[in-house]
Short mmCIF file of C-alpha atoms and ligand atoms in Angstrom, two decimals:
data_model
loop_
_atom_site.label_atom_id
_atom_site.label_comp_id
_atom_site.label_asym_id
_atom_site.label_seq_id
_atom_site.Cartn_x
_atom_site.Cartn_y
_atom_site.Cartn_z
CA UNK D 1 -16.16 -25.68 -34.82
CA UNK D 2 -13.30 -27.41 -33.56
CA UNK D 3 -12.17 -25.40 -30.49
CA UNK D 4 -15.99 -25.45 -29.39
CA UNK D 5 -16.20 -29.27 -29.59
CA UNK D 6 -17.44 -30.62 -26.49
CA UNK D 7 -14.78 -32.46 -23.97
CA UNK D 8 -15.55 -36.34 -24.15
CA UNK D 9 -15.90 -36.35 -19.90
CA UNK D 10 -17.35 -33.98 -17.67
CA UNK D 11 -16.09 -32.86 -14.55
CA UNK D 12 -15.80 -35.34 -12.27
CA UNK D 13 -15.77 -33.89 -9.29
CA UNK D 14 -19.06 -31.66 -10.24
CA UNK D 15 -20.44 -33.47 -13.34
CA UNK D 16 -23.10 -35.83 -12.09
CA UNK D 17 -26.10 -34.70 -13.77
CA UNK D 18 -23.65 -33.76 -17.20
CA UNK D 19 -23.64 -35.82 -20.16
CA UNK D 20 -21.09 -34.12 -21.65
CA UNK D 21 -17.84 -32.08 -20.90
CA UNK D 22 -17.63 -28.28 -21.26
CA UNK D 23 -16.33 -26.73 -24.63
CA UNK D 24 -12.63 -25.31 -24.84
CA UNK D 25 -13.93 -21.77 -24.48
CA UNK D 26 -16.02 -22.46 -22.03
CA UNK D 27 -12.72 -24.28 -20.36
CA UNK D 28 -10.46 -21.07 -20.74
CA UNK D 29 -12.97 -18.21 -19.21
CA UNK D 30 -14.04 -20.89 -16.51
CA UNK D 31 -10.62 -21.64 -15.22
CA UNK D 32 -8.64 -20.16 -12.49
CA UNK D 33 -5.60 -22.18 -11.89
CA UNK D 34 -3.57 -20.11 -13.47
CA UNK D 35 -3.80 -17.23 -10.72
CA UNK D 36 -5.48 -18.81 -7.73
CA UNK D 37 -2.70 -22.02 -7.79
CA UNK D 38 -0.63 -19.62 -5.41
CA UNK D 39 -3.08 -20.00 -2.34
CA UNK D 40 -2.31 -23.55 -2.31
CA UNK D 41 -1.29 -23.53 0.92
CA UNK D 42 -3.92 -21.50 2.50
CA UNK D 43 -6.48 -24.26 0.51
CA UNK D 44 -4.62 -27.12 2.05
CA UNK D 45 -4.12 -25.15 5.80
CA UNK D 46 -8.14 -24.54 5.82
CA UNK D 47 -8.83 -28.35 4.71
CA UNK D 48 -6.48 -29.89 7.22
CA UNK D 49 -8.44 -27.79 9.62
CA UNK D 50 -11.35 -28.65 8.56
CA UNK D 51 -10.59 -31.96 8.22
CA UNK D 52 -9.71 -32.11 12.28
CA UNK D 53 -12.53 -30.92 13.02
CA UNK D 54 -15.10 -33.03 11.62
CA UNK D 55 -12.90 -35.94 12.83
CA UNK D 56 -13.25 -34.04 16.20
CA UNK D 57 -17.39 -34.15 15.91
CA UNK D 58 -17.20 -37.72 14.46
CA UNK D 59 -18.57 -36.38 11.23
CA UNK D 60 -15.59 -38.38 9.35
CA UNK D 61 -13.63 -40.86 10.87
CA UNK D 62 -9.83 -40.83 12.86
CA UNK D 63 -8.74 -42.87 10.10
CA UNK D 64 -10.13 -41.17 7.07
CA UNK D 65 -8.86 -37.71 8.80
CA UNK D 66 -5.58 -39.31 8.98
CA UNK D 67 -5.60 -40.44 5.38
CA UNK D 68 -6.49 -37.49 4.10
CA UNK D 69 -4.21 -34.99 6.12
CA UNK D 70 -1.33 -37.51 5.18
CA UNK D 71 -2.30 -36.99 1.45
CA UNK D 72 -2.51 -33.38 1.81
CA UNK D 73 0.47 -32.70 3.21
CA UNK D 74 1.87 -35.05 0.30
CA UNK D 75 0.52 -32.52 -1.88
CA UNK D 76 1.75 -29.75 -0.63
CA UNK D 77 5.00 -30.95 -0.67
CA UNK D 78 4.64 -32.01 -4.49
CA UNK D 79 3.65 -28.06 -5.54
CA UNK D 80 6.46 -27.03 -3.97
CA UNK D 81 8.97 -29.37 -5.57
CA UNK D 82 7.19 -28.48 -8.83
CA UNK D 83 5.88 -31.59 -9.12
CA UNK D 84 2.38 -30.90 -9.35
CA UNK D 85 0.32 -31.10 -12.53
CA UNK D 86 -2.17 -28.60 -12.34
CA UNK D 87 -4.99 -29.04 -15.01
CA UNK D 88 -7.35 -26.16 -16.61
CA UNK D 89 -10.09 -28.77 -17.07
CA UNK D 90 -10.22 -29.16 -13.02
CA UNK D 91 -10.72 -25.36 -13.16
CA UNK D 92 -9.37 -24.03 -9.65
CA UNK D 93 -6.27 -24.61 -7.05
CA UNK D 94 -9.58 -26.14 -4.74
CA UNK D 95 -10.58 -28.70 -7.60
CA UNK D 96 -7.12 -29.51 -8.48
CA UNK D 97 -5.91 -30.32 -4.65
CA UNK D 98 -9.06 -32.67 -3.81
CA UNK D 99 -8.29 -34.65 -7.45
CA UNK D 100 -5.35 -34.91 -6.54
CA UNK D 101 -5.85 -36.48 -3.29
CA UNK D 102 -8.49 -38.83 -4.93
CA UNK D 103 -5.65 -40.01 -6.68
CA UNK D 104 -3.55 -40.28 -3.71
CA UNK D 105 -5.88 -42.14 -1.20
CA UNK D 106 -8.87 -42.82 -3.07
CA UNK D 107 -12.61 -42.14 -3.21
CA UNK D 108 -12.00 -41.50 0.71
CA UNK D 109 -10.68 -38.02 -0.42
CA UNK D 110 -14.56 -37.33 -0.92
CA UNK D 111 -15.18 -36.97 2.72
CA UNK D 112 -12.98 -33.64 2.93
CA UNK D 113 -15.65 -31.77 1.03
CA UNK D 114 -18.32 -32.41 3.80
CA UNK D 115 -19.91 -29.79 5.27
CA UNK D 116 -18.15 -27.31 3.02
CA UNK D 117 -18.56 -25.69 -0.60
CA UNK D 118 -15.95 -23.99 -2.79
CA UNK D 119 -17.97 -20.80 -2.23
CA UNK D 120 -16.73 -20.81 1.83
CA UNK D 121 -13.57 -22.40 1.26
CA UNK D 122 -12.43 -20.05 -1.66
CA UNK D 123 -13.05 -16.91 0.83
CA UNK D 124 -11.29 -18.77 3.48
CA UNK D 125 -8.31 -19.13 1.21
CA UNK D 126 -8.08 -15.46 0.31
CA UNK D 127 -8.79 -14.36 3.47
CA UNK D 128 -5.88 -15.87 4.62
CA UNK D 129 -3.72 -14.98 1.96
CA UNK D 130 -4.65 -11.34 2.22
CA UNK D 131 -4.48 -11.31 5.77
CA UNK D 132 -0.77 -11.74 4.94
CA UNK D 133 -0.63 -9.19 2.66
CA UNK D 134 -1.25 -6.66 5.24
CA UNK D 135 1.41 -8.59 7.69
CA UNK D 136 3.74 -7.67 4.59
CA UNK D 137 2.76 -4.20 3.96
CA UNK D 138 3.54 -3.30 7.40
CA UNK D 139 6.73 -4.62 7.42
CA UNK D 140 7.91 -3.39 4.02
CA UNK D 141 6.39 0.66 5.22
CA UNK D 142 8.04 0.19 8.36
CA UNK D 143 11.39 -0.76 6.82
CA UNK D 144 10.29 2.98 4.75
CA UNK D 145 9.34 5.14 7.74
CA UNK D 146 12.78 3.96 8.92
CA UNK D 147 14.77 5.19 6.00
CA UNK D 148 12.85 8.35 6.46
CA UNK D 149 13.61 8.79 9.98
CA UNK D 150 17.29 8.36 9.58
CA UNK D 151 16.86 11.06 6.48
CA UNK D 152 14.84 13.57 8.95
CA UNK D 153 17.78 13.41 11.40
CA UNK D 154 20.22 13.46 9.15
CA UNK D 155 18.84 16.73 7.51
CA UNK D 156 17.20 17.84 10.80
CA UNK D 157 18.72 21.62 9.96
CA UNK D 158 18.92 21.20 5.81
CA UNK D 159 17.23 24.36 4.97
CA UNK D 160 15.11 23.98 1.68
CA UNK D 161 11.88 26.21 -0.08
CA UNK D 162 8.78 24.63 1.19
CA UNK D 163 6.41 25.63 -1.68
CA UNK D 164 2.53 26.06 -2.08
CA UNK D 165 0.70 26.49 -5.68
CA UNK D 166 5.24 24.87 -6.24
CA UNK D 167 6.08 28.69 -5.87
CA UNK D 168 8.59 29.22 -2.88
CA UNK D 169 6.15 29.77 0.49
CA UNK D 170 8.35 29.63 3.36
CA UNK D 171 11.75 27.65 4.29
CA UNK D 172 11.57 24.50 6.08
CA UNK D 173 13.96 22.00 6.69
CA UNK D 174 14.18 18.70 4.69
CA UNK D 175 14.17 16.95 8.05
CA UNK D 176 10.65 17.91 8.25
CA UNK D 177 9.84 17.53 4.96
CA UNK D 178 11.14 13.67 5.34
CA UNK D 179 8.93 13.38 8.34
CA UNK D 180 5.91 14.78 6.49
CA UNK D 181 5.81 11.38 4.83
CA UNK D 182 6.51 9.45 8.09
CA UNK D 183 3.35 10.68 9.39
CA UNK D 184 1.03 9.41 6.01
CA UNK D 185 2.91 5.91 5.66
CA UNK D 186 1.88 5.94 9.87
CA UNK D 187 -1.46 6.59 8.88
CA UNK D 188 -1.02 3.66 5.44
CA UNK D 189 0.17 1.41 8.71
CA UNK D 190 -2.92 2.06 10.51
CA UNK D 191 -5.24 1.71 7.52
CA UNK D 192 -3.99 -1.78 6.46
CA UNK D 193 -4.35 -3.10 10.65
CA UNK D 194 -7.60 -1.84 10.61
CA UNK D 195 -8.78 -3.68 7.76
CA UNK D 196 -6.56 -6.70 9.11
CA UNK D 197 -8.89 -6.59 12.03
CA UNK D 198 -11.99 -6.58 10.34
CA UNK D 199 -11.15 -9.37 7.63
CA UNK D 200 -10.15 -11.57 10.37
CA UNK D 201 -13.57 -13.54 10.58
CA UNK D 202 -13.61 -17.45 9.39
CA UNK D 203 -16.24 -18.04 6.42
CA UNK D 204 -14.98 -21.55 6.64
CA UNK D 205 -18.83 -23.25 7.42
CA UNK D 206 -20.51 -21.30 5.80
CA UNK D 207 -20.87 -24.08 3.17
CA UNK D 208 -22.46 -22.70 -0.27
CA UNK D 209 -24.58 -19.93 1.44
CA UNK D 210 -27.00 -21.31 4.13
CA UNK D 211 -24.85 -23.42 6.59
CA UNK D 212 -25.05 -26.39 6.73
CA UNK D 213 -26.87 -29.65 8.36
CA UNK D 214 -23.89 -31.22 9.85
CA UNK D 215 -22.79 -30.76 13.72
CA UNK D 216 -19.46 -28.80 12.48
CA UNK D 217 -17.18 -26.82 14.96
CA UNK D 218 -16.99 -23.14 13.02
CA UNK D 219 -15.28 -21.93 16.66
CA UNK D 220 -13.09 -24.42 16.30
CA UNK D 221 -11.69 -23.75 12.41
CA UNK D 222 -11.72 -20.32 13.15
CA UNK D 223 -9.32 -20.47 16.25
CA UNK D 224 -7.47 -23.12 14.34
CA UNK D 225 -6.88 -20.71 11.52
CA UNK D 226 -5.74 -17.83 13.52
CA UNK D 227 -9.47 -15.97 12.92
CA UNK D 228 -10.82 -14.17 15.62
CA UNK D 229 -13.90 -15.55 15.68
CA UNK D 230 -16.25 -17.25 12.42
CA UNK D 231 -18.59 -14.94 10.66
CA UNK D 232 -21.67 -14.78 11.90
CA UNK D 233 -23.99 -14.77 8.68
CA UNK D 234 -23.56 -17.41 6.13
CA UNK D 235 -24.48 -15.64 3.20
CA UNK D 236 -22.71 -12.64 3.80
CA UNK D 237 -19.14 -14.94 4.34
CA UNK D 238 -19.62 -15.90 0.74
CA UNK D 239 -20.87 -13.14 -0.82
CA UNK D 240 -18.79 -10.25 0.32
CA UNK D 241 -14.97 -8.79 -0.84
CA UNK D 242 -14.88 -6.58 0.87
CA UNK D 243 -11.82 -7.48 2.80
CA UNK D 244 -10.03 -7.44 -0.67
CA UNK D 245 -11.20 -3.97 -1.55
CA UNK D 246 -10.08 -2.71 1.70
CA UNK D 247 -6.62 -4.11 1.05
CA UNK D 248 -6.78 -2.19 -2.26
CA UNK D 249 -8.10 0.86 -1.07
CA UNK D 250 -5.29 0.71 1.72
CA UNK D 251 -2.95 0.31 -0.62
CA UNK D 252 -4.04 2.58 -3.00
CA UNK D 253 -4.17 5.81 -0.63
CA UNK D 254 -1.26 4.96 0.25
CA UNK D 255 0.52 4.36 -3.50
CA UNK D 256 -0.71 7.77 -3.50
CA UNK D 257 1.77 8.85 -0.81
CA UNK D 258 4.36 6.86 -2.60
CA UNK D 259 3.55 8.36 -6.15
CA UNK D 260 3.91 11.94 -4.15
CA UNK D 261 7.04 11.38 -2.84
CA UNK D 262 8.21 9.95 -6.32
CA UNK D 263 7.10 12.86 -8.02
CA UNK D 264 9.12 15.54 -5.78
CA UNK D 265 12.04 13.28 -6.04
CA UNK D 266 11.74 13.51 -9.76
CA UNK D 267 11.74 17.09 -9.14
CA UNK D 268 14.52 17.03 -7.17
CA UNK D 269 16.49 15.27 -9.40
CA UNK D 270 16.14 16.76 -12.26
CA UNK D 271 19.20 19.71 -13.58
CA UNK D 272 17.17 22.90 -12.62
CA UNK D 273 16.86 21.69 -8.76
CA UNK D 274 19.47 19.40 -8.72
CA UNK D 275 18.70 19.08 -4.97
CA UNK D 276 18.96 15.28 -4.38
CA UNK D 277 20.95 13.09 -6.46
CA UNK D 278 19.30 9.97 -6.91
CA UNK D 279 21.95 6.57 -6.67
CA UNK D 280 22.91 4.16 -9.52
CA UNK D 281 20.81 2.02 -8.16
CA UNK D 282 17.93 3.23 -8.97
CA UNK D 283 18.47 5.39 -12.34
CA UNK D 284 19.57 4.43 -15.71
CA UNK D 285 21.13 6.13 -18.75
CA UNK D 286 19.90 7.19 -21.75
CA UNK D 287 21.69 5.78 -24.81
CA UNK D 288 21.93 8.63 -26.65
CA UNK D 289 21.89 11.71 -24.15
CA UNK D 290 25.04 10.72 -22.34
CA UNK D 291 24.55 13.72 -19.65
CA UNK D 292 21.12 11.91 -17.91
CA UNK D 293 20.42 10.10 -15.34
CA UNK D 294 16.88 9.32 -15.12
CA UNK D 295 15.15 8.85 -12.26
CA UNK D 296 13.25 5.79 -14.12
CA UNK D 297 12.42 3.89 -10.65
CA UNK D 298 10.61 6.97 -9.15
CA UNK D 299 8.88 7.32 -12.06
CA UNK D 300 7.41 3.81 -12.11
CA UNK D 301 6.51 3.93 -8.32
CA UNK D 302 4.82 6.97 -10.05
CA UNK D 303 2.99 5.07 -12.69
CA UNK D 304 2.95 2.03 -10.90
CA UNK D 305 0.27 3.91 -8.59
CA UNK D 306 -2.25 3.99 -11.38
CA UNK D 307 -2.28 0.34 -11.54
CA UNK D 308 -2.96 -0.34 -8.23
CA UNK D 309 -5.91 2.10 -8.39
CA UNK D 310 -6.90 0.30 -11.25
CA UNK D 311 -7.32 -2.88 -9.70
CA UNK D 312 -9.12 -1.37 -6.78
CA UNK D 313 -11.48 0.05 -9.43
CA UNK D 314 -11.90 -3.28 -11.16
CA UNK D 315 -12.79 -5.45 -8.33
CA UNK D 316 -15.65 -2.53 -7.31
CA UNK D 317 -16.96 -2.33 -10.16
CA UNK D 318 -17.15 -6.18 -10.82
CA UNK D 319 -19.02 -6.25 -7.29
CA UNK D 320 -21.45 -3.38 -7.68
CA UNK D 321 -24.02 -5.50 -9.06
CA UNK D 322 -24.11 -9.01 -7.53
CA UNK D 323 -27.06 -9.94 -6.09
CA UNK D 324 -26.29 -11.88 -2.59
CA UNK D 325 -24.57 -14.78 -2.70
CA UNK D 326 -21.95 -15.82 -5.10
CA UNK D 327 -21.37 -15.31 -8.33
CA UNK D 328 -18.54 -16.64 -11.02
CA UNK D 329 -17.93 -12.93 -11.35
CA UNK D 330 -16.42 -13.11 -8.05
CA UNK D 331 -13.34 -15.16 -9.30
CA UNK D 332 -12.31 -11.29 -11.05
CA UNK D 333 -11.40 -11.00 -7.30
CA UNK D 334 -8.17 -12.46 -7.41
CA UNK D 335 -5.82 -11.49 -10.43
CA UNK D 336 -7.05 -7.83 -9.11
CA UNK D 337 -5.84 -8.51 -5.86
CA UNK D 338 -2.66 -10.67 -6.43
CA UNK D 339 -1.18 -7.62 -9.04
CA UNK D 340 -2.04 -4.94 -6.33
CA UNK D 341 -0.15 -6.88 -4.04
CA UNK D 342 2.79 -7.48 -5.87
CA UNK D 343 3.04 -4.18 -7.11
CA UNK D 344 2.26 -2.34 -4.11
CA UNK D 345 5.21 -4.49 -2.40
CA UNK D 346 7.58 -3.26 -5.43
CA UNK D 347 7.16 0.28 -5.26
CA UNK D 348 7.33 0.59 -1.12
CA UNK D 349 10.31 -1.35 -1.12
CA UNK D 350 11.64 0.44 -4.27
CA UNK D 351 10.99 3.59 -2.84
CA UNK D 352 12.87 2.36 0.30
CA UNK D 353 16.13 1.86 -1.50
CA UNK D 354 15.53 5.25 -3.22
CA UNK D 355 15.17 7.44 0.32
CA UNK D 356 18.35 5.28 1.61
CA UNK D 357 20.47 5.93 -1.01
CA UNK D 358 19.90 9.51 -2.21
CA UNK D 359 22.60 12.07 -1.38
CA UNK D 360 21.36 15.49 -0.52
CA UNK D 361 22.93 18.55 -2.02
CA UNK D 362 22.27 21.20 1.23
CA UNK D 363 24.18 23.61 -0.97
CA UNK D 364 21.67 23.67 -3.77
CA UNK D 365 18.61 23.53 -1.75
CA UNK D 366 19.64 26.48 0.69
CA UNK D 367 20.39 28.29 -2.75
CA UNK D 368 17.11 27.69 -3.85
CA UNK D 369 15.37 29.58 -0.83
CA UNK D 370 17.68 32.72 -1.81
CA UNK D 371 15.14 33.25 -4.68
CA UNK D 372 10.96 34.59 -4.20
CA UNK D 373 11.45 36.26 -0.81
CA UNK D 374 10.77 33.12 1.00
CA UNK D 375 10.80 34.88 4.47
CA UNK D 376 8.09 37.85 3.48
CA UNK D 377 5.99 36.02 6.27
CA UNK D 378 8.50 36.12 8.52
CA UNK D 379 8.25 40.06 7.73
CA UNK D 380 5.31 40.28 8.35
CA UNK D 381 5.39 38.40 11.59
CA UNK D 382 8.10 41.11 12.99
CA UNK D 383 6.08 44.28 12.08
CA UNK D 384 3.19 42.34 14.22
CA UNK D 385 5.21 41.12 16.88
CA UNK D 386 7.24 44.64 16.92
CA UNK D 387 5.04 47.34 15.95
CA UNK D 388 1.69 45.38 17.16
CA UNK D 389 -0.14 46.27 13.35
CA UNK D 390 -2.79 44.09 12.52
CA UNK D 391 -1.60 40.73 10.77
CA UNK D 392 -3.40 42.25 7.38
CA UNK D 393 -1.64 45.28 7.83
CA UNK D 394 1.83 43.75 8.40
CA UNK D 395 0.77 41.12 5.37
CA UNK D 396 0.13 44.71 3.12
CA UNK D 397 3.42 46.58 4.18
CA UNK D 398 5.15 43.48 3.53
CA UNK D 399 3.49 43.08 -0.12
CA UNK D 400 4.90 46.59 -0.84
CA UNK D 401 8.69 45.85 0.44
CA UNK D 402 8.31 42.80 -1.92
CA UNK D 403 6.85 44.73 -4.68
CA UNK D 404 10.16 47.74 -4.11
CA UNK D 405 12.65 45.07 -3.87
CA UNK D 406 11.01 43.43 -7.05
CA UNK D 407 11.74 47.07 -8.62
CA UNK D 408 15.22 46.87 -7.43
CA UNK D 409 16.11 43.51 -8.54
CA UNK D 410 16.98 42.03 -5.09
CA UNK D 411 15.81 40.09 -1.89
CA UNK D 412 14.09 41.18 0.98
CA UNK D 413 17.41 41.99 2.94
CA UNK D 414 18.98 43.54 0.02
CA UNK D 415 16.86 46.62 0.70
CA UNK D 416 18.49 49.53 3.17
CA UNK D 417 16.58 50.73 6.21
CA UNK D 418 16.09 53.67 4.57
CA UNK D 419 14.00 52.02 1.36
CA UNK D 420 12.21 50.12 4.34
CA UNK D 421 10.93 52.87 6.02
CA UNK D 422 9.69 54.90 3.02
CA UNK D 423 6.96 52.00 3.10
CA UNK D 424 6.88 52.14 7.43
CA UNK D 425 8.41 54.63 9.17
CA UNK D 426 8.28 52.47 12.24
CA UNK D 427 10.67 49.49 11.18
CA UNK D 428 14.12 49.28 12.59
CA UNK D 429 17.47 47.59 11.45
CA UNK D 430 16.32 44.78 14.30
CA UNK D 431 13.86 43.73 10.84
CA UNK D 432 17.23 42.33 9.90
CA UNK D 433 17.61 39.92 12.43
CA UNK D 434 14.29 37.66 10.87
CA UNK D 435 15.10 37.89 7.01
CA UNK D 436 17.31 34.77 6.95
CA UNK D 437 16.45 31.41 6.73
CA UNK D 438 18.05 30.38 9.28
CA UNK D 439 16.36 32.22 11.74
CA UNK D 440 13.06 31.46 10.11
CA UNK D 441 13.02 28.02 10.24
CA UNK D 442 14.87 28.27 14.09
CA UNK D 443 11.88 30.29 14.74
CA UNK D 444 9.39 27.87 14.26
CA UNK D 445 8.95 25.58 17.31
CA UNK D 446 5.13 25.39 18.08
CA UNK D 447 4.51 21.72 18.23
CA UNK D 448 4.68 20.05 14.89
CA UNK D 449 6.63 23.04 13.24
CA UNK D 450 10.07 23.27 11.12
CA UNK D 451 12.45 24.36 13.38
CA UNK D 452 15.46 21.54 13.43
CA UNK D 453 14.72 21.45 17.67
CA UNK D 454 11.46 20.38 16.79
CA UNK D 455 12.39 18.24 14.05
CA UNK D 456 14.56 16.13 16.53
CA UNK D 457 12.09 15.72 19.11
CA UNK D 458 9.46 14.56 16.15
CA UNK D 459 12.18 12.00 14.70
CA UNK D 460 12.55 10.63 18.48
CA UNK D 461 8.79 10.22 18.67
CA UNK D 462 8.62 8.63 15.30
CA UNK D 463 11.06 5.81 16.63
CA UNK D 464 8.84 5.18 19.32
CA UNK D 465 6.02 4.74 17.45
CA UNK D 466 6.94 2.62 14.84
CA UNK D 467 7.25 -0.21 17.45
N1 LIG A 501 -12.61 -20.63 -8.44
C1 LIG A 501 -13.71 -20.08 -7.74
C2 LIG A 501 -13.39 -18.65 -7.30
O1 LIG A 501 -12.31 -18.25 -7.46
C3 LIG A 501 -14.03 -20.91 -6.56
C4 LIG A 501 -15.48 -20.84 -6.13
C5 LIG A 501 -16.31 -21.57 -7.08
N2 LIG A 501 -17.62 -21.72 -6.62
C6 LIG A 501 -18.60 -22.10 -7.41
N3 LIG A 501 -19.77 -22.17 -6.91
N4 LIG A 501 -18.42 -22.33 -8.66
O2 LIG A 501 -14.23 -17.94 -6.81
#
């Protein structure tokens, strides 16, 4: 078989005890340059560091540290001219770097390796990388929880249906319904510092599993590296993903939010609401329908939220099963992580420009809450407050004014005192007063409620605590 003919040379960087090289197969499902070439410059911050400090311990010597840091940095700044050559047959971004610096300064580029394995320095690199990732995601959902703010003051009094079961429940304001999100991408925030915080230990040491012989500074990497401290068990700093899976899960609750919000704006959008109307921007046309505007972006933050559930579902079930330490399975970690990242950053930042630039149609939303007796509760609250009936009482009365006005083909206020008090004799014209929405949603001001007073002092909080 031709494409399973073995390579003339094995590895040189592994292949001491190999006669021959690997097969072209066994090239393609081993290699990972591909994906993992874009932490090359975690790979070359972690071996400069750990390059200083075995120079620091005298493991290797000033000069040889010198050489080497020289030829990293050389390296570094070929990849990002694009003038690297980056070879499947040297398998991984770690492989490629240190050939590359054999090249550049010789068999002296051997030394860098000491006291280290790809299994520690591989972790190292993505720990870095996605400690950035969560540095991103907070910026990119702050940048959102700002557009919603500025929406939620905005629309602090834009009376729309809230809905339960989507039937019309009660009015609210879209001010609040804008800051309803806020609070969940807070909560997104929070989820992605907290796993910052506990990814934020150096595995750089750990060497393949067991530590390793050599006097080696692992306080000294880690503070270089901006860790908080080095792990404290070698196995477990090359075994576990944990930190990657956290990122995902992060991300995924909170592509949930996103896909949520998509899915009302779609809603929204669409003819029969027509309560937002979404920008050019962020729609397109359909070629032959020339009435639509489709709300294609929200959609794909939509769909796009399935993906990144997908990869958090890939990289747990590729773990599940690994005894402790490493295992090639492991490299599944990365193309996992890198597309949750990327697409995670695409939909917060797509639905960013989507809450910016929609316009809100107050006139079509307030219409909407003239339509399934939206303030029946607030009904109900009156014949409480004002005739002092039991809430299930007042909650029965008001069922049958719903069911006459039903009967008559109109709202709540479209029914006389008269028809009102065939149901309860005790109700007076001051019922009135509490069947519009206005005063409904005015009405509510217990701490975290609709009313537009409230809806300001939340939107003033929010700015506070986005820091
Ligand atoms: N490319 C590998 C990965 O992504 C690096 C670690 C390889 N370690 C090993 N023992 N083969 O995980």
């Amino acid at each position: 078989m031709t494409d399973n003919k073995q390579k003339a040379k094995a590895n040189t960087l592994w292949g001491g005890r190999f006669e021959g090289g690997v097969s072209d197969i066994m090239e393609k499902i081993n290699a990972s340059i591909d994906f993992d070439k874009i932490l090359y410059r975690q790979d070359i911050e972690g071996s400069i560091e750990h390059c200083k400090m075995l120079a620091s311990k005298a493991i290797i010597s000033g000069e040889d540290a010198k050489a080497i840091q020289d030829g990293l940095r050389q390296i570094e700044a070929e990849i990002e001219a694009g003038d690297f050559n980056f070879s499947a047959a040297l398998e991984d971004i770690h492989m490629n770097i240190e050939a590359r610096l054999t090249e550049i300064i010789g068999a002296t580029a051997g030394r860098l390796h000491t006291a280290r394995s790809r299994n520690d320095q591989v972790a190292t690199d993505f720990k870095l990388w996605v400690r950035d990732a969560c540095d991103q995601a907070d910026e990119a959902l702050k940048a959102l929880q700002i557009a919603l703010i500025e929406k939620a003051e905005q629309h602090a009094d834009t009376i729309i249906p809230g809905f339960t079961h989507l039937q019309s429940a009660q009015p609210v304001t879209f001010g609040h319904h804008m800051l309803a999100y806020f609070e969940m991408f807070s909560r997104d925030r929070a989820r992605f510092a907290d796993a910052r915080k506990r990814l934020n230990e150096c595995p750089l040491g750990a060497a393949a599993l067991a530590g390793t012989s050599f006097p080696i500074d692992r306080h000294q990497t880690a503070e270089a590296l901006g860790f908080d401290r080095p792990t404290a068990n070698s196995m477990d700093s090359v075994s576990d993903r944990d930190f990657a899976l956290e990122f995902m899960a992060a991300a995924s609750i909170s592509a949930v939010h996103v896909s949520r919000l998509a899915e009302e704006m779609v809603t929204w959008s669409c003819a029969q609401f027509k309560f937002i109307e979404m920008s050019d921007s962020f729609t397109t046309g359909s070629s032959i329908m020339p009435q639509k505007r489709n709300p294609d972006a929200a959609e794909l933050c939509r769909g796009k939220a399935g993906r990144i559930i997908g990869s958090l579902n890939s990289l747990l079930i590729t773990m599940k099963g690994l005894a402790l330490t490493f295992s090639k399975d492991m490299q599944e970690d990365k193309e996992a992580t890198f597309d949750a990242v990327d697409t995670y950053s695409l939909i917060i930042a797509a639905m960013t420009g989507m809450v910016e630039d929609m316009t809100v149609n107050k006139d079509k939303m307030l219409e909407a809450t003239e339509v399934g007796f939206i303030t029946a509760t607030d009904l109900a609250d009156w014949v409480v407050r004002v005739i002092g009936l039991p809430f299930r009482n007042a909650h029965h009365i008001t069922g049958s004014l719903v069911s006459l006005a039903e009967k008559k083909g109109c709202d709540l206020d479209g029914l006389t005192l008269a028809e009102m008090q065939t149901i309860e004799p005790l109700i007076t014209k001051d019922i009135f007063s509490v069947l519009s929405v206005e005063n409904s949603v005015a009405s509510r001001v217990s701490y975290g409620g609709t009313a537009p007073s409230e809806v300001m002092k939340q939107a003033a909080l929010a700015k506070e605590r986005i820091g």
